[in-house]
CSV table of C-alpha atoms in Angstrom, one decimal:
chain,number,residue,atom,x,y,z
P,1,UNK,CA,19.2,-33.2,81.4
P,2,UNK,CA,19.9,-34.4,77.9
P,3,UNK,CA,17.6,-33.2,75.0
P,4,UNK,CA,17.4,-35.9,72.4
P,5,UNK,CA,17.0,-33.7,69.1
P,6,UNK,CA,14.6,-35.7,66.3
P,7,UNK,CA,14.5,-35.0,63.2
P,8,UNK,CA,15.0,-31.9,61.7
P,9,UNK,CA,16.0,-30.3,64.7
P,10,UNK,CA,13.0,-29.8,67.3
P,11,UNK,CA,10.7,-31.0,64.7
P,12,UNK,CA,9.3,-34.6,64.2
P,13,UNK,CA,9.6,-36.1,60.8
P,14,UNK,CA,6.2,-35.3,59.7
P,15,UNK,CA,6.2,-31.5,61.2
P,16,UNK,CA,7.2,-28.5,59.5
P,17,UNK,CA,11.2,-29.6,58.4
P,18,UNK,CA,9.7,-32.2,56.3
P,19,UNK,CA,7.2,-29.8,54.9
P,20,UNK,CA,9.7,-27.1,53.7
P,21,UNK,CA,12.3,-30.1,52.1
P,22,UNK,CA,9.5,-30.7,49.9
P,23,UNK,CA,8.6,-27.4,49.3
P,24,UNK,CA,12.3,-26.6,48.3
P,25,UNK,CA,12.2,-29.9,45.9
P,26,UNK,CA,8.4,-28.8,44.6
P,27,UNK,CA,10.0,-25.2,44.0
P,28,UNK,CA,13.6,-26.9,42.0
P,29,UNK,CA,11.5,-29.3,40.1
P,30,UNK,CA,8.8,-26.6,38.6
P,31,UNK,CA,11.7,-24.2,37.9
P,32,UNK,CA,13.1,-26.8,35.7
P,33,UNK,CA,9.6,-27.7,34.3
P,34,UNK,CA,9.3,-24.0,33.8
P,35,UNK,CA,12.7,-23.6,32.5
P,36,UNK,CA,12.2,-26.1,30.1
P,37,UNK,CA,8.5,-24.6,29.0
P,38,UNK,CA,10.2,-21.5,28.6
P,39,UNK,CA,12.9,-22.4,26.1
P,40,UNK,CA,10.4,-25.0,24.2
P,41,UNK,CA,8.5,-21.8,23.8
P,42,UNK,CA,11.5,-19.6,23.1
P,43,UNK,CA,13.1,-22.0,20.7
P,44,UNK,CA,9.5,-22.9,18.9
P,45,UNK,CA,9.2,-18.5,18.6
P,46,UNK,CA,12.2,-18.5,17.4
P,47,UNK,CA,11.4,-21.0,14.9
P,48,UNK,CA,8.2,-19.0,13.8
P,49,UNK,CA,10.4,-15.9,13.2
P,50,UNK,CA,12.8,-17.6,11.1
P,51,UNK,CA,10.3,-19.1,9.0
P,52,UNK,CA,7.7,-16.2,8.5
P,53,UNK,CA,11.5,-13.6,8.2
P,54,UNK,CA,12.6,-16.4,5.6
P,55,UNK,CA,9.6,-15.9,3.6
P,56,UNK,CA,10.3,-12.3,2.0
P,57,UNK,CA,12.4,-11.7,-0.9
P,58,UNK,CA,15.0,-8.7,-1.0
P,59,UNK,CA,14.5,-7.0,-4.4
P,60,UNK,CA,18.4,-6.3,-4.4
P,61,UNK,CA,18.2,-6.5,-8.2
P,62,UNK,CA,16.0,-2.9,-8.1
P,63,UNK,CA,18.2,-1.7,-5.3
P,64,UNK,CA,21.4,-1.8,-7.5
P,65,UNK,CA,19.5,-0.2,-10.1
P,66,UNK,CA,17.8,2.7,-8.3
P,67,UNK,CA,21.1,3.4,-6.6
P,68,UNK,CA,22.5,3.8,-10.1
P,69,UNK,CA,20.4,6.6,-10.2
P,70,UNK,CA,19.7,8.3,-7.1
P,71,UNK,CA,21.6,11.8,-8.3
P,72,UNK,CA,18.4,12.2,-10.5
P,73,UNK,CA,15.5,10.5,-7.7
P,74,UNK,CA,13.5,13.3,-5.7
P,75,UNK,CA,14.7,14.3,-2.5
P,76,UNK,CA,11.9,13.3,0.5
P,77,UNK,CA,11.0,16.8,1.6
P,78,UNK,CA,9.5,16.0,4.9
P,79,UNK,CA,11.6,13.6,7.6
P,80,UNK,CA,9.3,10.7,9.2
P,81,UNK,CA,6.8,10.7,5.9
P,82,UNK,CA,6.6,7.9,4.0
P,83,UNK,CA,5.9,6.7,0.7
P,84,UNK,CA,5.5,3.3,-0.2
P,85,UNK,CA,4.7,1.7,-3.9
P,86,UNK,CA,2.4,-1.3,-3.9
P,87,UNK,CA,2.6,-3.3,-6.8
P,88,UNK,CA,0.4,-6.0,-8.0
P,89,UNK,CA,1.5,-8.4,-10.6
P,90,UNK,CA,0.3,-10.0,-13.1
P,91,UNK,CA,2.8,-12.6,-13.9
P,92,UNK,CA,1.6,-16.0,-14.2
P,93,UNK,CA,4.6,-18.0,-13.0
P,94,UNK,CA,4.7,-19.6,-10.1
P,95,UNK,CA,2.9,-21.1,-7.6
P,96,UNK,CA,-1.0,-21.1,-8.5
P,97,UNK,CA,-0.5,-18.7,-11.0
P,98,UNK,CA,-0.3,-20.6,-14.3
P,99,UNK,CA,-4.5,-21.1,-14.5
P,100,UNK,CA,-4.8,-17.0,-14.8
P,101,UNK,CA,-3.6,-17.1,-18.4
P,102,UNK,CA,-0.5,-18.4,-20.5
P,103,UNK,CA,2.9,-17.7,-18.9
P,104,UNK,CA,4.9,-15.7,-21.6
P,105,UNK,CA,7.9,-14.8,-19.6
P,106,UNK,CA,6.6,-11.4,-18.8
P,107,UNK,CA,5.0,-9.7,-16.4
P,108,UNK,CA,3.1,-6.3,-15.8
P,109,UNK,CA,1.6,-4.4,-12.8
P,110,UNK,CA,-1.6,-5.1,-12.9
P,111,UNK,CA,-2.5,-2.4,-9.8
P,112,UNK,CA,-0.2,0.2,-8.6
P,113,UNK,CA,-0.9,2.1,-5.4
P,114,UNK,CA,1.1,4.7,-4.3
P,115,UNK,CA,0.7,4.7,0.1
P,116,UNK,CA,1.8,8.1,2.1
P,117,UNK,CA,2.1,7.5,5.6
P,118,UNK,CA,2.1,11.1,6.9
P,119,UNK,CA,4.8,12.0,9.3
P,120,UNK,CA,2.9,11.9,12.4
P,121,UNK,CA,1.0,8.7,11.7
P,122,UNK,CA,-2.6,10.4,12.3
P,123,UNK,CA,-3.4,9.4,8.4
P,124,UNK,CA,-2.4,7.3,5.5
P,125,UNK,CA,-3.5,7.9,1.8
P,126,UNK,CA,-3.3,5.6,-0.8
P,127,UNK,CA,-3.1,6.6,-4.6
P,128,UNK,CA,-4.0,4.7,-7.4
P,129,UNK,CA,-2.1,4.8,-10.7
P,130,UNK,CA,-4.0,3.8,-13.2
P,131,UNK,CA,-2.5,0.4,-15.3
P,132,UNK,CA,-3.4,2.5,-19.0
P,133,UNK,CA,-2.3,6.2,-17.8
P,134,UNK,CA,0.2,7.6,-20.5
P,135,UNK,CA,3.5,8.4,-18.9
P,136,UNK,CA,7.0,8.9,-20.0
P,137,UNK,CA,9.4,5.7,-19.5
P,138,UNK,CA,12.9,6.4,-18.7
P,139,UNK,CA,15.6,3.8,-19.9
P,140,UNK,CA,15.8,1.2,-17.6
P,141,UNK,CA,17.4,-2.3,-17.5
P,142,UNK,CA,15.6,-4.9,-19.0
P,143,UNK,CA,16.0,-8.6,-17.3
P,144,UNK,CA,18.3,-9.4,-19.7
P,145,UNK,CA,21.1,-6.9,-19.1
P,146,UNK,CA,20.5,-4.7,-22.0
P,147,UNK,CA,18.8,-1.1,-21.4
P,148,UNK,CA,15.4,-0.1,-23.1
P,149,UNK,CA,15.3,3.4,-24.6
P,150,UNK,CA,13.2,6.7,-23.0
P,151,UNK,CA,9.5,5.6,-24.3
P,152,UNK,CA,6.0,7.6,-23.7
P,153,UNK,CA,3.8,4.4,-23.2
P,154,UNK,CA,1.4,3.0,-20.6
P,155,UNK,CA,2.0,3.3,-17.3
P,156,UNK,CA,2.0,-0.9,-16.5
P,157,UNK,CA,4.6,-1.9,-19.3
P,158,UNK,CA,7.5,-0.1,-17.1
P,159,UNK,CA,7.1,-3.1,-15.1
P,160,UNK,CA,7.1,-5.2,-18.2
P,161,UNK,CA,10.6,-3.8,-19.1
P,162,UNK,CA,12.5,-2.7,-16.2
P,163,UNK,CA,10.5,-4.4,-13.3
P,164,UNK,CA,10.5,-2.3,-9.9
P,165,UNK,CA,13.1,-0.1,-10.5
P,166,UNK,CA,11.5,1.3,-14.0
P,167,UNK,CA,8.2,1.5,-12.6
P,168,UNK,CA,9.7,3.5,-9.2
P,169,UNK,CA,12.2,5.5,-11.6
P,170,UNK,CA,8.3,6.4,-13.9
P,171,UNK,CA,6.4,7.1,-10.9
P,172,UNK,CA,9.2,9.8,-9.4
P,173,UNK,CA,9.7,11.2,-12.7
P,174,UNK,CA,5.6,11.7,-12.6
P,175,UNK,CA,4.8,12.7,-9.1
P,176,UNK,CA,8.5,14.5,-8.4
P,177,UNK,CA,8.0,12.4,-4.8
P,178,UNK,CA,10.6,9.9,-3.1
P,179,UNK,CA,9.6,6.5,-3.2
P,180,UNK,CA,11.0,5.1,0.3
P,181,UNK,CA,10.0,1.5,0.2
P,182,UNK,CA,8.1,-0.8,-2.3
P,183,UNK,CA,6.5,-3.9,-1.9
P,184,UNK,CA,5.2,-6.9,-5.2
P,185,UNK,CA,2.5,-9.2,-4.7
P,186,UNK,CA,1.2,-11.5,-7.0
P,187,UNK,CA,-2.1,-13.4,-7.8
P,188,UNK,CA,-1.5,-16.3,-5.2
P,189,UNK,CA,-0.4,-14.6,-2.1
P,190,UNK,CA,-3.6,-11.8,-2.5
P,191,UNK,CA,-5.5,-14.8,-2.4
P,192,UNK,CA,-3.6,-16.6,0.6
P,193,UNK,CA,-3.9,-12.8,2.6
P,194,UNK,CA,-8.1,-13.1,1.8
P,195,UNK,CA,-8.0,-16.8,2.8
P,196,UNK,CA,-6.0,-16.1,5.7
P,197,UNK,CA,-8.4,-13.8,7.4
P,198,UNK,CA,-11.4,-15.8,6.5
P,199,UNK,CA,-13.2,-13.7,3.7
P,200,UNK,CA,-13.6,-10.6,3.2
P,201,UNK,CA,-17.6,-8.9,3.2
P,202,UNK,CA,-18.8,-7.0,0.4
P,203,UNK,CA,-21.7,-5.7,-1.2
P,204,UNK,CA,-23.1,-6.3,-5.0
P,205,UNK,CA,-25.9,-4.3,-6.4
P,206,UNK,CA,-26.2,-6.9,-9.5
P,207,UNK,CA,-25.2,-10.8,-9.7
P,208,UNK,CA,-22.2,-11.5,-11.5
P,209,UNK,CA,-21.8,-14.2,-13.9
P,210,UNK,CA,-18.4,-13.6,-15.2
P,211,UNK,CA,-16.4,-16.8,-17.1
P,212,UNK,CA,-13.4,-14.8,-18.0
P,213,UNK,CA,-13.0,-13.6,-14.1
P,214,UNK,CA,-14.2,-17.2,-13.0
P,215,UNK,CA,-16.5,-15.4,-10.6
P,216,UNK,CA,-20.3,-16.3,-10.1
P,217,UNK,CA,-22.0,-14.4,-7.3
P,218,UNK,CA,-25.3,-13.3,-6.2
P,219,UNK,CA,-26.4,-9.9,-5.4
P,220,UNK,CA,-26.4,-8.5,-1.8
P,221,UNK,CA,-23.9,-9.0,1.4
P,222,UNK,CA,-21.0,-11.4,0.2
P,223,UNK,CA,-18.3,-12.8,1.8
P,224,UNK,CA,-15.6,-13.7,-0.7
P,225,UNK,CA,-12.8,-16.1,-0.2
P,226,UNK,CA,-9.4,-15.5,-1.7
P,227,UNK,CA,-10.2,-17.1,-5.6
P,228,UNK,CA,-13.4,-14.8,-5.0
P,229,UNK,CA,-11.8,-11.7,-3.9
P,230,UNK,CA,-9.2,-12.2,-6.8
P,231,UNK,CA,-11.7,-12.3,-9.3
P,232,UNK,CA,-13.8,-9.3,-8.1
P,233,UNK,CA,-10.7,-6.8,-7.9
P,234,UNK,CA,-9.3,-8.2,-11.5
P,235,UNK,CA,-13.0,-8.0,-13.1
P,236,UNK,CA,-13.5,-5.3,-15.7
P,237,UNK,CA,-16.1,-5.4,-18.3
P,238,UNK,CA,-18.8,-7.6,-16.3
P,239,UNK,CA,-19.2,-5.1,-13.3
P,240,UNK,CA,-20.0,-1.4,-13.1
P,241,UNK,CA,-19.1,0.6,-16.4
P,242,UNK,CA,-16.6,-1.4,-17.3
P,243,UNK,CA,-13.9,1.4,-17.1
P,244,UNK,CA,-10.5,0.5,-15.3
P,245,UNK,CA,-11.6,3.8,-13.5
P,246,UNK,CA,-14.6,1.7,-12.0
P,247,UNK,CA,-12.4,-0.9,-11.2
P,248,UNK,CA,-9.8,0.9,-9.1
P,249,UNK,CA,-13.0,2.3,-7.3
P,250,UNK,CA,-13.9,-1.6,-6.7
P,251,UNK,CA,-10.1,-2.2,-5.5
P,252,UNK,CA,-10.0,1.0,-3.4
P,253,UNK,CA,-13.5,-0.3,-1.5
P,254,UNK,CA,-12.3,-4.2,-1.3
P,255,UNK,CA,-8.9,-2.9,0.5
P,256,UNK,CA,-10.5,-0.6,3.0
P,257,UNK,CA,-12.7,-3.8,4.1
P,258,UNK,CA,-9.7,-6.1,4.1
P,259,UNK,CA,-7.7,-2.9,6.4
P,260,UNK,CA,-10.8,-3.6,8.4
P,261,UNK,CA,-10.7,-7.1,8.7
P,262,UNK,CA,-7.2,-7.6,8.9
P,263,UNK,CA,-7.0,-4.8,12.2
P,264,UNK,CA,-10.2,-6.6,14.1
P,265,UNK,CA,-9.4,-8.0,17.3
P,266,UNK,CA,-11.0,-10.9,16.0
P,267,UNK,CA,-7.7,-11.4,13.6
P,268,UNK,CA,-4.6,-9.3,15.5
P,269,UNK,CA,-5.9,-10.8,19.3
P,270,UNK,CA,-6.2,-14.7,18.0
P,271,UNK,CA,-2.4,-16.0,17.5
P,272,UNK,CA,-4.4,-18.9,15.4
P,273,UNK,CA,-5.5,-16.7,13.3
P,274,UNK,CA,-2.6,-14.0,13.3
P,275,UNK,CA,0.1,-16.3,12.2
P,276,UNK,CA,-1.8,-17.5,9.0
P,277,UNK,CA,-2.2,-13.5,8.0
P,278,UNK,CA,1.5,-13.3,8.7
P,279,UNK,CA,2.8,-16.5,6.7
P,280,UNK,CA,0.1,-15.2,3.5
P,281,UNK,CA,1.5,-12.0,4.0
P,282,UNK,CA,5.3,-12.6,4.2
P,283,UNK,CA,5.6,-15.7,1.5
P,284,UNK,CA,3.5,-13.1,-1.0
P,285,UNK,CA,5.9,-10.1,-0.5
P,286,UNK,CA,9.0,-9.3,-2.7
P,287,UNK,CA,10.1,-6.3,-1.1
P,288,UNK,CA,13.1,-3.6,-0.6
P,289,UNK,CA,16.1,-5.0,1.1
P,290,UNK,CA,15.2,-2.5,4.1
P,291,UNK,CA,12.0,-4.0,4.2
P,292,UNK,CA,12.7,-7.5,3.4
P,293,UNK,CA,12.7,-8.5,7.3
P,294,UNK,CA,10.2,-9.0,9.9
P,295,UNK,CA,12.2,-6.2,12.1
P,296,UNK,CA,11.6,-4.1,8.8
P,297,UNK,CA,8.0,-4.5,8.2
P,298,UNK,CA,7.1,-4.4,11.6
P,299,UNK,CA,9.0,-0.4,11.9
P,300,UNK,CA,7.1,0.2,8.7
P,301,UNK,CA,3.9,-0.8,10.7
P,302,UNK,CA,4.3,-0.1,14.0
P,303,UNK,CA,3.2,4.0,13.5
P,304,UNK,CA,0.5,3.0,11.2
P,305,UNK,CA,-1.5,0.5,14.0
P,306,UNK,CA,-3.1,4.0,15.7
P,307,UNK,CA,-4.6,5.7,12.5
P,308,UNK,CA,-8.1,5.9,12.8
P,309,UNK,CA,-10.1,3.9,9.9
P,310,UNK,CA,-11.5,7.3,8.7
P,311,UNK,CA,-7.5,8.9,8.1
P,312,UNK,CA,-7.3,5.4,5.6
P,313,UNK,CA,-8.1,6.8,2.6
P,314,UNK,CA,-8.0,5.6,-1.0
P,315,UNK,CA,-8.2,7.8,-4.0
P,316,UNK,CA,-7.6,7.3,-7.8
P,317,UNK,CA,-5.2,10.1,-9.1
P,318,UNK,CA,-7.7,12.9,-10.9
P,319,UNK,CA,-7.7,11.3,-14.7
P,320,UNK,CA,-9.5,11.4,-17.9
P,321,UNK,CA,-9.4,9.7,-21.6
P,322,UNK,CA,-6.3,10.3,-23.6
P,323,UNK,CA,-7.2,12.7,-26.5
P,324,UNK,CA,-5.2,10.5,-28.9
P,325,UNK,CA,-6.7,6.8,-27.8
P,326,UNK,CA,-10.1,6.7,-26.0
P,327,UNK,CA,-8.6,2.8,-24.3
P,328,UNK,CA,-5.9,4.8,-22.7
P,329,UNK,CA,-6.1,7.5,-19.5
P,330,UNK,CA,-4.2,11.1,-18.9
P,331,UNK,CA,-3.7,13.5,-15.5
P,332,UNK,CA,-6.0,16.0,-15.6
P,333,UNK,CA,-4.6,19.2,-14.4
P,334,UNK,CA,-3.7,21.0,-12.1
P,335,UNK,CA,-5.7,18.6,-10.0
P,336,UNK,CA,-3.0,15.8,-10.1
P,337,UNK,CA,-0.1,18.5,-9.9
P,338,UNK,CA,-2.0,19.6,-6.5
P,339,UNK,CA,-2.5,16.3,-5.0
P,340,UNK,CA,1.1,15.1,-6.1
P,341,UNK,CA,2.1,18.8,-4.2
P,342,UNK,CA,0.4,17.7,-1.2
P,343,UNK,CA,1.7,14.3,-0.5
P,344,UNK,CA,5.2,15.8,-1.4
P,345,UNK,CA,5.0,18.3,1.7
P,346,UNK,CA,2.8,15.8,3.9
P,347,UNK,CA,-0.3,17.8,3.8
P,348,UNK,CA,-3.6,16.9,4.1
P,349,UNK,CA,-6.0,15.9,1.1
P,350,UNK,CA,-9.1,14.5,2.0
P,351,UNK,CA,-12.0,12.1,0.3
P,352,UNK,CA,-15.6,12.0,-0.8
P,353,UNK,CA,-18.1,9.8,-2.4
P,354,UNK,CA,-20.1,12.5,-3.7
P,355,UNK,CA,-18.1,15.8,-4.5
P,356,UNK,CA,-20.0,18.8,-6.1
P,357,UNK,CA,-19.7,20.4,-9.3
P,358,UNK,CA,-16.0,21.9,-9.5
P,359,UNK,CA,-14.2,19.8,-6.8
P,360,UNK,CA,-10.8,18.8,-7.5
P,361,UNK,CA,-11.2,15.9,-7.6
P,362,UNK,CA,-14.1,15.7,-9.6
P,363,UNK,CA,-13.7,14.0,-12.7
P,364,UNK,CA,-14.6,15.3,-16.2
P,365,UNK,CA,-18.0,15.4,-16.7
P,366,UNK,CA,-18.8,16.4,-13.1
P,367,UNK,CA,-18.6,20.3,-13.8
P,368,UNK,CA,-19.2,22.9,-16.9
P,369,UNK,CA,-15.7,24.1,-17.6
P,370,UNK,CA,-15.0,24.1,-21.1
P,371,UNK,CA,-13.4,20.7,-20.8
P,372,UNK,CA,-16.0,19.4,-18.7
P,373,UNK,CA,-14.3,20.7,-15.5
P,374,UNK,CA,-14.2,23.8,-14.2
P,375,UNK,CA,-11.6,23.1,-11.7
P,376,UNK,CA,-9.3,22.0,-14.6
P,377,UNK,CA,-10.3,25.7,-17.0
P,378,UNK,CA,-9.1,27.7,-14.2
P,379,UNK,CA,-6.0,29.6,-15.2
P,380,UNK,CA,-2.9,28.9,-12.7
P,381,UNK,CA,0.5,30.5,-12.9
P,382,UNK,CA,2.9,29.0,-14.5
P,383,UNK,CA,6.9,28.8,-14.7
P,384,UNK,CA,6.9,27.3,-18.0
P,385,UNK,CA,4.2,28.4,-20.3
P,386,UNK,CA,5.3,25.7,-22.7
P,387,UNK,CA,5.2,23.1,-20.4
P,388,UNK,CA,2.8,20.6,-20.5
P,389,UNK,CA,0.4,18.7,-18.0
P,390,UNK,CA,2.7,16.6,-16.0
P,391,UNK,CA,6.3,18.7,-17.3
P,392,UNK,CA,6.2,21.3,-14.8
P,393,UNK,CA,3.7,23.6,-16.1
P,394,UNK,CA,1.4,23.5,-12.6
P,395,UNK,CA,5.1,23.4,-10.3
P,396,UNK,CA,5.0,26.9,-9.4
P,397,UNK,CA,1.1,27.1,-8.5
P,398,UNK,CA,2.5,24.5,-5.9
P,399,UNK,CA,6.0,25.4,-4.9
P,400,UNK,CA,7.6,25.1,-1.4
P,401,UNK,CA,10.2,27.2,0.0
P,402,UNK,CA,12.3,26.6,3.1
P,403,UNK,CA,12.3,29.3,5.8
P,404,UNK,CA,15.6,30.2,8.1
P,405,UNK,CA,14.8,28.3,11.0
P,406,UNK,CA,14.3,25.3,8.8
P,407,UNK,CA,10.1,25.3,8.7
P,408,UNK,CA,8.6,24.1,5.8
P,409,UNK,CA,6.0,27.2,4.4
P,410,UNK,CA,2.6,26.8,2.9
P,411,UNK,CA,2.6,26.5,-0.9
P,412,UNK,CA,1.5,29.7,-2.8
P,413,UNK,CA,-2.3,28.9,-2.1
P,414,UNK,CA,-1.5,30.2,1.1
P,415,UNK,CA,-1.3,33.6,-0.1
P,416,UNK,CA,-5.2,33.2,-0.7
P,417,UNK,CA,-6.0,32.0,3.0
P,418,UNK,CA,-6.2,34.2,6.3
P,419,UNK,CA,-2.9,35.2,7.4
P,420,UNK,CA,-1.6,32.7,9.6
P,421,UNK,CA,-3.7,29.6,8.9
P,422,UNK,CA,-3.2,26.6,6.5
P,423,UNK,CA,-5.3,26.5,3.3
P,424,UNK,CA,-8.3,24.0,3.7
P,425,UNK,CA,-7.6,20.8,2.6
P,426,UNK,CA,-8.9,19.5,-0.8
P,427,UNK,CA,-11.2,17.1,-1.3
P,428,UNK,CA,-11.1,14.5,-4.1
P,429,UNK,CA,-12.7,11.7,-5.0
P,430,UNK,CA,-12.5,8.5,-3.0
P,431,UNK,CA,-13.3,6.4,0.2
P,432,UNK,CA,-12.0,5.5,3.9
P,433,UNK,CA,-11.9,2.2,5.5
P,434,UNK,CA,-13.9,3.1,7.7
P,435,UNK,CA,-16.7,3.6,5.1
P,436,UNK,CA,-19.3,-0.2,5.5
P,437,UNK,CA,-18.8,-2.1,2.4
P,438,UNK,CA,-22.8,-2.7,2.5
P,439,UNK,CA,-23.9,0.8,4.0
């Protein structure tokens, strides 16, 4: 007997044949749909990371110059540690930057931070140089192409001369430690990074009514928007004591909230609210060529997204008046040989609020040394006995030798500590970001 074989062979043409032909077309036509979600998606990333890679500028200009120079640059003492200059400056070209003062064709750093990122990533310190400290210029190339000479002036007008390069080549010559990296930002894209995560929360003791900084505010819990912020890290003689010393303390505090801000789930979770950070952050960043990349900030970040809030810590470099000009600052010593000792050899320092009488990082006035500080009217070995604070005469108090096997050893203080363990960590004066802005 004959079988007469329907449709889809033993099946009728609504059974389970027709079922799986439309299965097999459901399944082609949501790959393509899928396929095509996926390279809309792909091709509108890509897009993203064009645009926010396009928006950093390679400082090749500094690049050529420091390489001019590298036989005389410090050599990094500690592989994997960082150290990273952020500059602010104060230039009033471009974008949104005419209506904080006349444009003169110059510019100087208005804030100068130098970051250590420790080896291991557990902690990342961040040094304040003040804008009036008395240093010793080298010659460096002037925008023009012609070379200033060697100068002993303020600190900020190395940017003024020689740009990022002079103000590197001054802060090696200072400290005796590598710069790796460096990074500008200007008035508008510190506002854009404020803006961009939505204010930033801080605390005021006193209103300020100040017209110069453009900032009225009432006392208590404020959050300030970028214009805000700008005012409140720039004011001077309207808030605290008026010293530049008070208002690095202000910047110090203000950065350790924005840290907090920026690393909240509520900003690095929200792709809405992630890309805005990004775009303030790139556009506002004239940077190293290493560093001038997404793929380059991202290495320079990706160690540093682990570190504890508390192991942020800001600092101002230990300084007092200038014996020769009460408006201008000098190191005191050895406190800013030690800490400049430290963050050559990637060990620890550590932070306070309140520090007692005699700390390191106390500053003068705190203690009853002869010079207002004892810590400073201690006597400390010395290489050079004609040297000067900041020319070596603290080096050997803090010197490092390298052992056989290639182990870095403890620097003399060492020899004052039980055999066998580090020396204890000095504290100096400063703040975490994990510290509340209102507690």
């Amino acid at each position: 007997m004959t079988v007469s074989a329907g449709p889809g062979a033993g099946a009728s043409a609504t059974g389970a044949g027709l079922a799986r032909r439309r299965r097999r077309l459901w399944l082609r036509n949501s790959s393509l749909g899928l396929a095509v979600f996926v390279l809309a998606a792909s091709g509108a990333g890509w897009a993203v990371y064009e645009k926010l890679n396009g928006n950093i500028t390679a400082d090749d200009d500094a690049a050529a110059e420091l390489a001019r120079y590298e036989k005389e640059r410090p050599t990094a003492l500690v592989r994997g540690a960082q150290n990273i200059l952020l500059i602010g400056s104060d230039s009033r070209s471009g974008k949104g930057n005419r209506k904080y003062g006349r444009d003169s064709g110059t510019e100087r750093s208005d804030t100068t931070i130098l970051l250590h990122l420790a080896a291991n990533r557990h902690s990342a310190t961040a040094v304040s140089l003040p804008r009036d400290l008395m240093v010793h210029l080298p010659d460096c190339r002037r925008p023009d192409g012609t070379r200033s000479a060697p100068a002993f002036a303020m600190f900020n007008s190395a940017f003024e001369v020689g740009g990022s390069a002079c103000t590197i080549r001054t802060v090696e010559k200072l400290t005796e430690i590598r710069v790796d990296h460096h990074m500008v930002v200007d008035f508008h894209g510190f506002k854009d990074m404020v803006d961009a995560v939505d204010g930033v929360q801080v605390c005021l003791k006193q209103p300020i009514d100040d017209k110069d900084a453009k900032l009225r505010l009432p006392a208590g819990e404020v959050t300030l928007n970028g214009e805000q912020a700008l005012g409140y890290v720039r004011a001077r003689k309207s808030i605290g004591n008026g010293s530049d010393t008070d208002r690095m303390d202000r910047q110090q505090r203000f950065l350790g909230a924005l840290v907090n801000k920026v690393r909240s789930n509520d900003v690095l979770l929200n792709p809405t609210k992630l890309y805005p950070v990004l775009d303030a952050a790139t556009s506002s960043l004239t940077t190293d060529p290493d560093l001038a990349s997404l793929r380059g900030l991202y290495e320079l970040v990706r160690g540093m997204r682990d570190i504890p809030t508390e192991r942020v810590q800001f600092l101002t470099v230990p300084r007092t008046t200038y014996a020769y000009n009460a408006n201008r600052d000098q190191l005191v010593e050895p406190e800013a040989a030690q800490l400049f000792a430290r963050l050559r050899s990637d060990t620890p320092v550590a932070v306070a609020k309140g520090l007692p009488k005699g700390s390191p990082g106390g500053l003068p006035g705190d203690s009853g040394g002869k010079n207002g500080n004892a810590a400073t009217d201690r006597p400390v070995p010395s290489r050079n006995s004609f040297g000067g604070p900041g020319e070596g005469a603290y080096d050997a108090a803090f010197d490092y030798e390298e052992e056989s096997n290639g182990n870095t050893k403890w620097p003399l203080e060492q020899a004052l500590s039980p055999v066998g363990t580090p020396p204890p960590a000095p504290t100096f004066r400063g703040n975490t970001a994990a510290e509340d802005a209102c507690g």
